[in-house]
Amino acid sequence: MIVATLLACWLTTTTWAQPVATPKRTIGDLEIYPDFKNRNLFYYAPGNLTLAQEQNGKPRFQLLEMRYTGTSATGNQGEKRFANVVQFTVQMEEASRESLQQARQQLGGTRIDLRPLPIRDVEAFVVAPVGGQQEKSGYRRIGKDGSFQAESDKGSSGRSSYWTERTFTLKLENHEAQLLWDQVQQDQLALSLGYAFYADLLPARTGDVEVKHNGDVSEAFEKTVTPLLTTDTLPTSSVVRADAFAIRINTKQWPDVLKKIDLNEGVPPAYAALEVRCFDFTEDLRPDLAIKAIDIVATGVGGQQVTLPAQKFLSSEPDLWARQIRFPYAVKLSAPYKYRIVEYTREGTKQVSEWITAPSWSTHLDITTPAATNAFARRAVDLEVPLQDFEAQGISRADVIVRYTFRKKPTATLVTFQTGDELPLKQAIFKYDRDQPVACAIRWTFSDGKTLTGNNPVVGADDYLYFDIPKE
């Protein structure tokens, strides 16, 4: 029942979509991308981000310093340590109903389906001023690997709208945090957040291969090429929105945005004890998965077992790859925690790992599938032809089919060389079943319409193939 409920939820929020990079259109204040197959389906890019505020104008921002004495569980027995965190909430600018209606009308009217562009990832970084105002190069990046979290339903995108509110968390080294506390002495805190939204975009909408019969080999090639004109090609992760905004905090007016607490080997419920990361969906490592969840059990300050409800990562939300773990009761850092991973596949199966005891609380927990155990792999094969001889040999184009299996289904990627191309070397990039071979076939088309088709052996470990022009 649990599996069915989870997968039903996933199916209602996930639909097949393949936006195309060109032709991109700007209608009003919206950037619009077409769909690869459906000419009545379009996508609009996300809006700009700003710092969220409470109704009274207070910024939803916190600079937190947590002091604790190291233990064996944190890997620093007896040491005085500090955990420094910058955390704030951002809001996304929403597309107005008027803007969406205007775009639909210009795209074709009531038959047009206009949706949010599916976002693969959101990268962000924070910069802070260094030194006095007279210093010329007075900014530097602070922290690394900051992440966004959805603290409520407002943090999830749907079929008809983007998320509107997410929390950004960034851990700082002691010297980086000191830069901010030095600013506090002046009753001001100044930062900037730079960000970029990434989406998977196809480079073009359709192919234009025209196959002419030339024996059995050519007919087999035609059967392989024809489906490629209407099926998926490998999309490229592209920046679809990039900007930055300033964060200015009057710490004299809002002193409670600054906090220093002593953990005393226990983390209160209000604060995150751990960050869990999973890049299976962000990096498209597990196309067989719909949901990946983690169960965590820790020890409460009173010695009781504290169990956290399952934390889920969804294939429908690949840009949410981190979870800030807050337990319902205070937990002890002096005792290790344990966890297990639960995977739900698109076919409806469930796999539960054994319980694993984590040796330390000191670092984030990454539950991304290890490459060595992943059934799928990403591969880039370099393909080269003697492009400089095309004109002399009377060749107008060469079509290379790279054949492989993906999720146990025969699949292929088409790469085309044409007279007038600048480079004789191109790449075929794809995901495939890593235990299966990859092979190629090539079809040469001459200016007079004649064709020659040939097969090549399996692609070697060097991921490179050179195709010489055959002699007639």
CSV table of C-alpha atoms in Angstrom, one decimal:
chain,number,residue,atom,x,y,z
A,1,MET,CA,0.0,0.0,0.0
A,2,ILE,CA,2.8,2.4,0.9
A,3,VAL,CA,4.6,1.7,-2.4
A,4,ALA,CA,1.4,2.2,-4.4
A,5,THR,CA,0.7,5.5,-2.7
A,6,LEU,CA,4.2,6.9,-3.2
A,7,LEU,CA,4.3,5.9,-6.8
A,8,ALA,CA,0.8,7.3,-7.5
A,9,CYS,CA,2.0,10.6,-6.0
A,10,TRP,CA,5.0,10.5,-8.3
A,11,LEU,CA,3.0,9.7,-11.4
A,12,THR,CA,0.6,12.6,-10.8
A,13,THR,CA,3.5,15.1,-10.7
A,14,THR,CA,5.7,13.6,-13.4
A,15,THR,CA,5.0,13.8,-17.1
A,16,TRP,CA,7.0,13.2,-20.2
A,17,ALA,CA,8.7,16.5,-21.2
A,18,GLN,CA,11.5,17.4,-23.5
A,19,PRO,CA,12.0,21.2,-24.0
A,20,VAL,CA,14.0,22.4,-27.0
A,21,ALA,CA,16.7,25.1,-26.8
A,22,THR,CA,15.7,26.7,-30.1
A,23,PRO,CA,13.7,28.6,-31.2
A,24,LYS,CA,13.4,30.3,-27.8
A,25,ARG,CA,10.9,33.2,-27.7
A,26,THR,CA,10.4,36.2,-25.4
A,27,ILE,CA,6.8,37.2,-24.9
A,28,GLY,CA,6.4,40.0,-22.5
A,29,ASP,CA,8.5,39.2,-19.5
A,30,LEU,CA,8.5,35.4,-20.1
A,31,GLU,CA,11.1,33.3,-21.9
A,32,ILE,CA,9.4,30.5,-23.8
A,33,TYR,CA,10.7,27.1,-25.0
A,34,PRO,CA,9.0,24.7,-27.4
A,35,ASP,CA,8.5,21.0,-26.8
A,36,PHE,CA,10.4,18.4,-28.9
A,37,LYS,CA,7.3,16.4,-30.0
A,38,ASN,CA,4.1,18.3,-29.1
A,39,ARG,CA,3.8,21.6,-31.0
A,40,ASN,CA,1.0,22.8,-28.7
A,41,LEU,CA,3.2,22.4,-25.6
A,42,PHE,CA,5.5,25.1,-24.4
A,43,TYR,CA,7.5,25.9,-21.3
A,44,TYR,CA,8.4,29.2,-19.5
A,45,ALA,CA,11.6,29.9,-17.6
A,46,PRO,CA,11.7,30.5,-13.8
A,47,GLY,CA,11.5,33.9,-12.3
A,48,ASN,CA,14.1,35.9,-10.4
A,49,LEU,CA,14.9,35.3,-6.7
A,50,THR,CA,14.8,37.7,-3.8
A,51,LEU,CA,15.3,37.6,-0.1
A,52,ALA,CA,12.0,36.7,1.7
A,53,GLN,CA,10.6,38.9,4.5
A,54,GLU,CA,8.1,38.6,7.3
A,55,GLN,CA,5.0,40.8,7.2
A,56,ASN,CA,6.7,43.3,9.5
A,57,GLY,CA,9.6,43.6,7.1
A,58,LYS,CA,12.0,41.4,9.1
A,59,PRO,CA,14.3,39.5,6.7
A,60,ARG,CA,14.0,35.7,6.9
A,61,PHE,CA,17.7,35.3,7.6
A,62,GLN,CA,19.9,33.7,10.3
A,63,LEU,CA,23.6,33.7,11.1
A,64,LEU,CA,24.2,30.9,13.5
A,65,GLU,CA,27.2,29.9,15.5
A,66,MET,CA,27.0,26.5,17.3
A,67,ARG,CA,29.8,25.8,19.8
A,68,TYR,CA,30.5,22.3,21.1
A,69,THR,CA,33.2,20.2,22.6
A,70,GLY,CA,34.4,17.5,20.2
A,71,THR,CA,33.5,13.8,20.9
A,72,SER,CA,34.4,10.5,19.4
A,73,ALA,CA,31.1,10.6,17.5
A,74,THR,CA,32.1,13.8,15.8
A,75,GLY,CA,35.7,12.7,15.2
A,76,ASN,CA,37.4,15.5,17.3
A,77,GLN,CA,37.5,14.2,20.8
A,78,GLY,CA,38.1,17.0,23.4
A,79,GLU,CA,38.4,19.8,20.9
A,80,LYS,CA,36.5,23.1,21.1
A,81,ARG,CA,34.7,23.4,17.8
A,82,PHE,CA,32.3,25.7,16.0
A,83,ALA,CA,29.7,25.0,13.4
A,84,ASN,CA,28.8,28.1,11.4
A,85,VAL,CA,25.7,28.3,9.3
A,86,VAL,CA,24.1,31.0,7.1
A,87,GLN,CA,20.5,30.2,6.4
A,88,PHE,CA,17.9,32.4,4.6
A,89,THR,CA,14.7,32.0,2.7
A,90,VAL,CA,14.3,33.1,-0.9
A,91,GLN,CA,11.2,33.8,-2.9
A,92,MET,CA,10.7,33.3,-6.6
A,93,GLU,CA,9.0,35.9,-8.7
A,94,GLU,CA,5.8,34.4,-9.9
A,95,ALA,CA,4.5,34.8,-13.5
A,96,SER,CA,1.3,36.8,-13.4
A,97,ARG,CA,-1.9,35.4,-14.8
A,98,GLU,CA,-1.9,38.2,-17.4
A,99,SER,CA,1.6,37.3,-18.6
A,100,LEU,CA,0.7,33.7,-19.0
A,101,GLN,CA,-2.5,34.5,-20.8
A,102,GLN,CA,-0.7,36.9,-23.2
A,103,ALA,CA,1.9,34.2,-24.0
A,104,ARG,CA,-0.8,31.6,-24.7
A,105,GLN,CA,-2.6,33.9,-27.1
A,106,GLN,CA,0.5,34.7,-29.0
A,107,LEU,CA,1.5,31.0,-29.2
A,108,GLY,CA,-1.8,29.8,-30.5
A,109,GLY,CA,-4.7,30.4,-28.1
A,110,THR,CA,-6.7,28.0,-26.1
A,111,ARG,CA,-5.2,24.8,-27.5
A,112,ILE,CA,-1.8,25.8,-26.1
A,113,ASP,CA,-0.5,24.1,-22.9
A,114,LEU,CA,2.0,26.4,-21.2
A,115,ARG,CA,4.0,24.8,-18.2
A,116,PRO,CA,6.9,25.6,-16.0
A,117,LEU,CA,10.2,24.5,-17.5
A,118,PRO,CA,11.4,21.4,-15.7
A,119,ILE,CA,14.5,22.4,-13.7
A,120,ARG,CA,17.4,20.0,-13.3
A,121,ASP,CA,19.4,21.9,-10.7
A,122,VAL,CA,19.8,25.3,-9.0
A,123,GLU,CA,23.4,26.3,-8.2
A,124,ALA,CA,24.0,29.2,-5.8
A,125,PHE,CA,26.9,30.9,-4.1
A,126,VAL,CA,27.4,33.7,-1.5
A,127,VAL,CA,29.9,36.5,-1.7
A,128,ALA,CA,30.8,38.8,1.2
A,129,PRO,CA,32.8,42.1,1.3
A,130,VAL,CA,36.4,41.8,2.6
A,131,GLY,CA,38.2,44.6,4.3
A,132,GLY,CA,37.3,48.3,4.3
A,133,GLN,CA,35.3,50.2,1.8
A,134,GLN,CA,38.4,51.6,0.2
A,135,GLU,CA,39.7,48.2,-0.8
A,136,LYS,CA,39.3,47.8,-4.5
A,137,SER,CA,38.8,44.0,-4.8
A,138,GLY,CA,36.6,43.9,-1.7
A,139,TYR,CA,34.5,40.7,-2.2
A,140,ARG,CA,35.1,37.0,-1.9
A,141,ARG,CA,33.1,33.9,-2.1
A,142,ILE,CA,32.4,32.2,1.2
A,143,GLY,CA,31.3,28.7,2.0
A,144,LYS,CA,30.8,25.9,-0.5
A,145,ASP,CA,28.2,23.4,-1.5
A,146,GLY,CA,25.3,25.5,-0.3
A,147,SER,CA,21.9,23.8,-0.9
A,148,PHE,CA,18.2,24.7,-1.2
A,149,GLN,CA,15.5,22.9,0.8
A,150,ALA,CA,11.7,22.8,0.5
A,151,GLU,CA,10.5,23.5,4.0
A,152,SER,CA,6.8,23.4,3.0
A,153,ASP,CA,4.5,22.8,0.0
A,154,LYS,CA,5.6,26.3,-1.2
A,155,GLY,CA,9.0,24.7,-2.0
A,156,SER,CA,7.7,22.3,-4.7
A,157,SER,CA,6.9,23.0,-8.3
A,158,GLY,CA,3.9,21.5,-10.0
A,159,ARG,CA,2.4,21.1,-13.5
A,160,SER,CA,1.1,24.7,-13.6
A,161,SER,CA,3.5,26.7,-11.4
A,162,TYR,CA,6.9,27.0,-10.0
A,163,TRP,CA,7.9,26.7,-6.3
A,164,THR,CA,7.6,30.1,-4.6
A,165,GLU,CA,9.7,29.7,-1.4
A,166,ARG,CA,12.8,27.8,-0.5
A,167,THR,CA,15.5,27.9,2.2
A,168,PHE,CA,19.2,28.2,1.4
A,169,THR,CA,21.7,26.7,3.8
A,170,LEU,CA,25.5,27.3,3.7
A,171,LYS,CA,28.1,26.1,6.1
A,172,LEU,CA,31.1,28.4,6.8
A,173,GLU,CA,34.6,27.9,8.0
A,174,ASN,CA,35.5,29.8,11.1
A,175,HIS,CA,37.5,32.4,9.3
A,176,GLU,CA,34.6,32.9,6.8
A,177,ALA,CA,32.1,33.3,9.6
A,178,GLN,CA,34.4,35.8,11.3
A,179,LEU,CA,34.1,38.1,8.2
A,180,LEU,CA,30.4,38.3,8.9
A,181,TRP,CA,30.7,38.8,12.6
A,182,ASP,CA,33.1,41.6,12.0
A,183,GLN,CA,30.4,43.3,9.9
A,184,VAL,CA,27.9,42.9,12.8
A,185,GLN,CA,30.1,45.2,14.9
A,186,GLN,CA,29.0,47.9,12.5
A,187,ASP,CA,25.3,47.0,12.9
A,188,GLN,CA,25.1,45.9,9.3
A,189,LEU,CA,25.5,42.7,7.4
A,190,ALA,CA,26.0,42.7,3.7
A,191,LEU,CA,26.1,39.6,1.4
A,192,SER,CA,25.1,38.8,-2.2
A,193,LEU,CA,23.6,35.6,-3.6
A,194,GLY,CA,24.4,34.5,-7.1
A,195,TYR,CA,22.3,31.8,-8.7
A,196,ALA,CA,21.8,29.8,-11.9
A,197,PHE,CA,18.9,27.6,-12.9
A,198,TYR,CA,19.7,24.6,-15.1
A,199,ALA,CA,17.3,22.7,-17.4
A,200,ASP,CA,17.7,19.8,-19.8
A,201,LEU,CA,17.3,21.2,-23.3
A,202,LEU,CA,17.5,19.4,-26.6
A,203,PRO,CA,19.6,21.2,-29.3
A,204,ALA,CA,16.9,21.0,-32.0
A,205,ARG,CA,13.4,19.8,-32.6
A,206,THR,CA,13.6,17.3,-35.6
A,207,GLY,CA,16.1,15.5,-37.7
A,208,ASP,CA,16.2,15.5,-41.5
A,209,VAL,CA,17.8,12.2,-42.5
A,210,GLU,CA,16.6,11.0,-45.9
A,211,VAL,CA,17.4,7.3,-46.4
A,212,LYS,CA,17.5,5.8,-49.9
A,213,HIS,CA,17.5,2.0,-50.5
A,214,ASN,CA,20.9,0.5,-51.3
A,215,GLY,CA,20.6,-3.2,-50.4
A,216,ASP,CA,19.9,-5.0,-47.2
A,217,VAL,CA,22.4,-3.0,-45.2
A,218,SER,CA,20.8,0.3,-46.2
A,219,GLU,CA,17.4,-1.1,-45.3
A,220,ALA,CA,18.6,-2.1,-41.9
A,221,PHE,CA,20.1,1.4,-41.5
A,222,GLU,CA,16.8,3.0,-42.5
A,223,LYS,CA,14.9,1.0,-39.8
A,224,THR,CA,17.4,2.3,-37.2
A,225,VAL,CA,17.4,5.9,-38.4
A,226,THR,CA,13.7,6.5,-38.9
A,227,PRO,CA,12.6,6.3,-35.3
A,228,LEU,CA,15.3,8.8,-34.3
A,229,LEU,CA,13.4,11.5,-36.1
A,230,THR,CA,10.7,11.3,-33.5
A,231,THR,CA,12.3,9.9,-30.4
A,232,ASP,CA,14.5,11.3,-27.7
A,233,THR,CA,18.0,12.6,-28.2
A,234,LEU,CA,20.3,13.3,-25.3
A,235,PRO,CA,19.5,16.7,-23.8
A,236,THR,CA,22.2,19.1,-22.6
A,237,SER,CA,22.1,20.8,-19.2
A,238,SER,CA,21.8,24.5,-20.0
A,239,VAL,CA,21.5,27.7,-17.9
A,240,VAL,CA,18.0,29.2,-18.4
A,241,ARG,CA,18.2,31.9,-15.7
A,242,ALA,CA,21.1,33.4,-13.9
A,243,ASP,CA,21.2,36.5,-11.7
A,244,ALA,CA,22.2,37.8,-8.3
A,245,PHE,CA,20.7,39.9,-5.5
A,246,ALA,CA,22.1,41.8,-2.5
A,247,ILE,CA,21.3,40.9,1.1
A,248,ARG,CA,21.4,43.8,3.5
A,249,ILE,CA,20.6,43.2,7.1
A,250,ASN,CA,20.3,45.9,9.8
A,251,THR,CA,21.4,43.8,12.7
A,252,LYS,CA,20.7,46.6,15.2
A,253,GLN,CA,17.0,46.7,14.1
A,254,TRP,CA,16.8,42.9,13.8
A,255,PRO,CA,19.3,41.5,16.4
A,256,ASP,CA,17.6,38.1,16.7
A,257,VAL,CA,18.8,37.1,13.2
A,258,LEU,CA,22.1,36.5,15.0
A,259,LYS,CA,22.4,33.5,17.3
A,260,LYS,CA,25.1,31.7,19.2
A,261,ILE,CA,24.3,28.5,21.0
A,262,ASP,CA,26.1,25.8,23.0
A,263,LEU,CA,25.2,22.3,22.0
A,264,ASN,CA,26.6,20.5,25.0
A,265,GLU,CA,26.6,17.3,22.9
A,266,GLY,CA,22.9,17.6,22.1
A,267,VAL,CA,21.2,19.2,19.1
A,268,PRO,CA,17.9,20.9,19.9
A,269,PRO,CA,14.9,20.1,17.6
A,270,ALA,CA,14.9,23.6,16.1
A,271,TYR,CA,18.4,23.1,14.6
A,272,ALA,CA,19.6,20.7,11.8
A,273,ALA,CA,21.7,17.9,13.2
A,274,LEU,CA,22.7,16.6,9.8
A,275,GLU,CA,22.5,17.2,6.1
A,276,VAL,CA,21.7,14.3,3.8
A,277,ARG,CA,22.5,14.5,0.1
A,278,CYS,CA,21.4,12.5,-2.9
A,279,PHE,CA,22.4,13.3,-6.5
A,280,ASP,CA,20.8,10.3,-8.2
A,281,PHE,CA,18.1,12.5,-9.7
A,282,THR,CA,20.0,15.7,-10.1
A,283,GLU,CA,22.7,14.0,-12.2
A,284,ASP,CA,20.2,11.5,-13.7
A,285,LEU,CA,22.2,8.5,-12.4
A,286,ARG,CA,19.3,6.2,-11.7
A,287,PRO,CA,16.6,6.5,-14.4
A,288,ASP,CA,15.1,3.3,-13.0
A,289,LEU,CA,14.2,5.1,-9.7
A,290,ALA,CA,11.1,7.0,-8.8
A,291,ILE,CA,11.8,7.7,-5.1
A,292,LYS,CA,14.8,7.3,-2.8
A,293,ALA,CA,14.1,7.6,0.9
A,294,ILE,CA,16.2,7.4,4.1
A,295,ASP,CA,15.2,6.3,7.6
A,296,ILE,CA,17.3,7.7,10.4
A,297,VAL,CA,17.5,6.7,14.1
A,298,ALA,CA,19.5,8.6,16.7
A,299,THR,CA,19.8,8.7,20.5
A,300,GLY,CA,17.9,11.3,22.5
A,301,VAL,CA,19.6,13.3,25.3
A,302,GLY,CA,17.6,11.1,27.7
A,303,GLY,CA,19.0,7.9,26.2
A,304,GLN,CA,15.8,7.1,24.3
A,305,GLN,CA,15.7,6.1,20.6
A,306,VAL,CA,14.6,9.0,18.4
A,307,THR,CA,13.2,8.0,15.0
A,308,LEU,CA,12.9,10.4,12.1
A,309,PRO,CA,10.1,10.0,9.6
A,310,ALA,CA,11.3,8.9,6.1
A,311,GLN,CA,13.1,11.7,4.2
A,312,LYS,CA,12.3,11.3,0.5
A,313,PHE,CA,14.2,12.4,-2.7
A,314,LEU,CA,11.9,12.4,-5.8
A,315,SER,CA,12.8,12.0,-9.5
A,316,SER,CA,10.2,14.7,-10.1
A,317,GLU,CA,12.2,17.2,-8.1
A,318,PRO,CA,15.8,16.7,-9.2
A,319,ASP,CA,16.8,20.2,-8.1
A,320,LEU,CA,16.2,19.3,-4.4
A,321,TRP,CA,19.2,17.1,-3.7
A,322,ALA,CA,19.7,18.0,0.0
A,323,ARG,CA,17.7,17.6,3.2
A,324,GLN,CA,18.4,19.4,6.5
A,325,ILE,CA,17.7,16.8,9.1
A,326,ARG,CA,15.8,18.0,12.2
A,327,PHE,CA,14.8,15.5,14.8
A,328,PRO,CA,11.5,15.8,16.7
A,329,TYR,CA,13.4,15.7,20.0
A,330,ALA,CA,16.9,16.8,21.0
A,331,VAL,CA,19.6,14.2,20.1
A,332,LYS,CA,23.1,13.5,21.4
A,333,LEU,CA,26.1,14.1,19.2
A,334,SER,CA,28.1,11.9,21.5
A,335,ALA,CA,26.3,8.8,20.2
A,336,PRO,CA,26.4,7.6,16.6
A,337,TYR,CA,23.2,7.4,14.5
A,338,LYS,CA,22.1,4.7,12.1
A,339,TYR,CA,20.2,4.8,8.8
A,340,ARG,CA,18.8,2.6,6.0
A,341,ILE,CA,18.0,3.4,2.4
A,342,VAL,CA,14.7,2.5,0.7
A,343,GLU,CA,14.4,2.6,-3.1
A,344,TYR,CA,11.2,2.6,-5.1
A,345,THR,CA,11.5,1.9,-8.8
A,346,ARG,CA,9.4,3.1,-11.7
A,347,GLU,CA,8.1,-0.4,-12.1
A,348,GLY,CA,6.8,-0.4,-8.5
A,349,THR,CA,9.4,-2.6,-6.8
A,350,LYS,CA,10.8,-1.7,-3.4
A,351,GLN,CA,14.3,-2.4,-2.1
A,352,VAL,CA,15.4,-1.8,1.6
A,353,SER,CA,19.0,-1.8,2.7
A,354,GLU,CA,20.4,-3.1,5.9
A,355,TRP,CA,20.8,-0.6,8.8
A,356,ILE,CA,24.1,1.2,8.7
A,357,THR,CA,25.8,2.8,11.6
A,358,ALA,CA,27.4,6.2,10.7
A,359,PRO,CA,30.8,6.7,12.4
A,360,SER,CA,30.5,10.5,12.7
A,361,TRP,CA,28.1,13.4,12.7
A,362,SER,CA,30.9,15.7,11.5
A,363,THR,CA,30.2,15.6,7.8
A,364,HIS,CA,27.1,15.4,5.5
A,365,LEU,CA,25.7,12.0,4.6
A,366,ASP,CA,25.7,11.3,0.8
A,367,ILE,CA,23.4,8.4,-0.2
A,368,THR,CA,24.1,8.8,-4.0
A,369,THR,CA,24.3,5.4,-5.7
A,370,PRO,CA,28.1,4.5,-6.0
A,371,ALA,CA,29.2,4.4,-9.6
A,372,ALA,CA,30.6,0.9,-9.2
A,373,THR,CA,27.1,-0.5,-8.3
A,374,ASN,CA,25.1,1.5,-10.8
A,375,ALA,CA,23.7,-0.5,-13.7
A,376,PHE,CA,23.8,2.6,-15.9
A,377,ALA,CA,26.7,4.8,-17.1
A,378,ARG,CA,27.1,7.9,-19.1
A,379,ARG,CA,29.4,7.6,-22.1
A,380,ALA,CA,30.9,10.0,-24.6
A,381,VAL,CA,32.2,8.6,-27.9
A,382,ASP,CA,34.4,10.7,-30.2
A,383,LEU,CA,33.5,10.2,-33.9
A,384,GLU,CA,35.8,11.5,-36.7
A,385,VAL,CA,35.5,11.6,-40.5
A,386,PRO,CA,37.8,13.1,-43.1
A,387,LEU,CA,35.6,16.2,-43.6
A,388,GLN,CA,38.3,17.9,-45.7
A,389,ASP,CA,37.8,15.3,-48.4
A,390,PHE,CA,34.1,15.4,-48.6
A,391,GLU,CA,33.9,17.9,-51.5
A,392,ALA,CA,36.7,16.1,-53.5
A,393,GLN,CA,35.0,12.7,-53.0
A,394,GLY,CA,31.6,14.1,-53.9
A,395,ILE,CA,30.1,13.4,-50.4
A,396,SER,CA,27.3,15.6,-49.1
A,397,ARG,CA,26.9,14.0,-45.7
A,398,ALA,CA,27.7,11.1,-43.4
A,399,ASP,CA,25.2,9.8,-40.8
A,400,VAL,CA,26.6,7.8,-37.9
A,401,ILE,CA,24.3,5.7,-35.8
A,402,VAL,CA,25.6,4.7,-32.3
A,403,ARG,CA,23.8,1.6,-31.1
A,404,TYR,CA,23.5,0.6,-27.5
A,405,THR,CA,20.9,-0.6,-24.9
A,406,PHE,CA,19.4,1.5,-22.2
A,407,ARG,CA,17.2,-0.1,-19.5
A,408,LYS,CA,17.4,-3.3,-21.5
A,409,LYS,CA,15.9,-1.7,-24.6
A,410,PRO,CA,17.7,-1.2,-27.9
A,411,THR,CA,18.5,2.5,-28.4
A,412,ALA,CA,20.5,4.6,-30.8
A,413,THR,CA,21.9,8.1,-31.1
A,414,LEU,CA,22.3,9.9,-34.5
A,415,VAL,CA,25.3,12.1,-35.3
A,416,THR,CA,25.5,13.8,-38.7
A,417,PHE,CA,28.5,15.3,-40.6
A,418,GLN,CA,27.8,17.6,-43.5
A,419,THR,CA,29.8,19.5,-46.1
A,420,GLY,CA,30.4,22.9,-44.5
A,421,ASP,CA,30.8,21.7,-40.9
A,422,GLU,CA,33.7,23.4,-39.2
A,423,LEU,CA,35.0,20.4,-37.3
A,424,PRO,CA,35.6,16.7,-38.4
A,425,LEU,CA,35.2,15.5,-34.8
A,426,LYS,CA,31.9,15.2,-33.0
A,427,GLN,CA,30.7,13.5,-29.8
A,428,ALA,CA,27.9,11.1,-29.2
A,429,ILE,CA,26.9,11.4,-25.5
A,430,PHE,CA,24.4,8.9,-24.0
A,431,LYS,CA,23.4,6.8,-21.1
A,432,TYR,CA,23.5,3.0,-21.5
A,433,ASP,CA,23.5,-0.3,-19.7
A,434,ARG,CA,27.1,-0.5,-18.7
A,435,ASP,CA,27.4,-4.3,-19.1
A,436,GLN,CA,26.4,-4.1,-22.8
A,437,PRO,CA,28.5,-3.3,-25.9
A,438,VAL,CA,28.3,-0.1,-28.0
A,439,ALA,CA,28.5,-0.4,-31.8
A,440,CYS,CA,28.2,1.9,-34.7
A,441,ALA,CA,27.0,2.0,-38.3
A,442,ILE,CA,27.7,4.8,-40.9
A,443,ARG,CA,25.9,5.8,-44.1
A,444,TRP,CA,27.7,7.9,-46.7
A,445,THR,CA,25.5,10.1,-49.0
A,446,PHE,CA,27.0,11.4,-52.2
A,447,SER,CA,26.0,14.5,-54.1
A,448,ASP,CA,24.4,12.4,-56.9
A,449,GLY,CA,22.1,10.7,-54.4
A,450,LYS,CA,24.1,7.4,-54.2
A,451,THR,CA,24.7,5.9,-50.8
A,452,LEU,CA,27.1,3.5,-49.2
A,453,THR,CA,26.5,1.9,-45.8
A,454,GLY,CA,28.8,0.0,-43.5
A,455,ASN,CA,29.0,-1.3,-40.0
A,456,ASN,CA,31.9,-0.8,-37.6
A,457,PRO,CA,33.0,-3.1,-34.7
A,458,VAL,CA,32.2,-2.5,-31.1
A,459,VAL,CA,33.4,0.8,-29.7
A,460,GLY,CA,36.6,0.2,-27.7
A,461,ALA,CA,37.7,1.4,-24.3
A,462,ASP,CA,39.3,4.6,-25.9
A,463,ASP,CA,35.8,5.8,-26.9
A,464,TYR,CA,37.0,6.8,-30.3
A,465,LEU,CA,36.2,5.8,-33.9
A,466,TYR,CA,37.5,7.1,-37.2
A,467,PHE,CA,35.5,6.5,-40.4
A,468,ASP,CA,37.4,6.5,-43.6
A,469,ILE,CA,35.6,7.2,-46.9
A,470,PRO,CA,35.0,3.8,-48.5
A,471,LYS,CA,36.1,3.0,-52.1
A,472,GLU,CA,33.3,2.2,-54.4
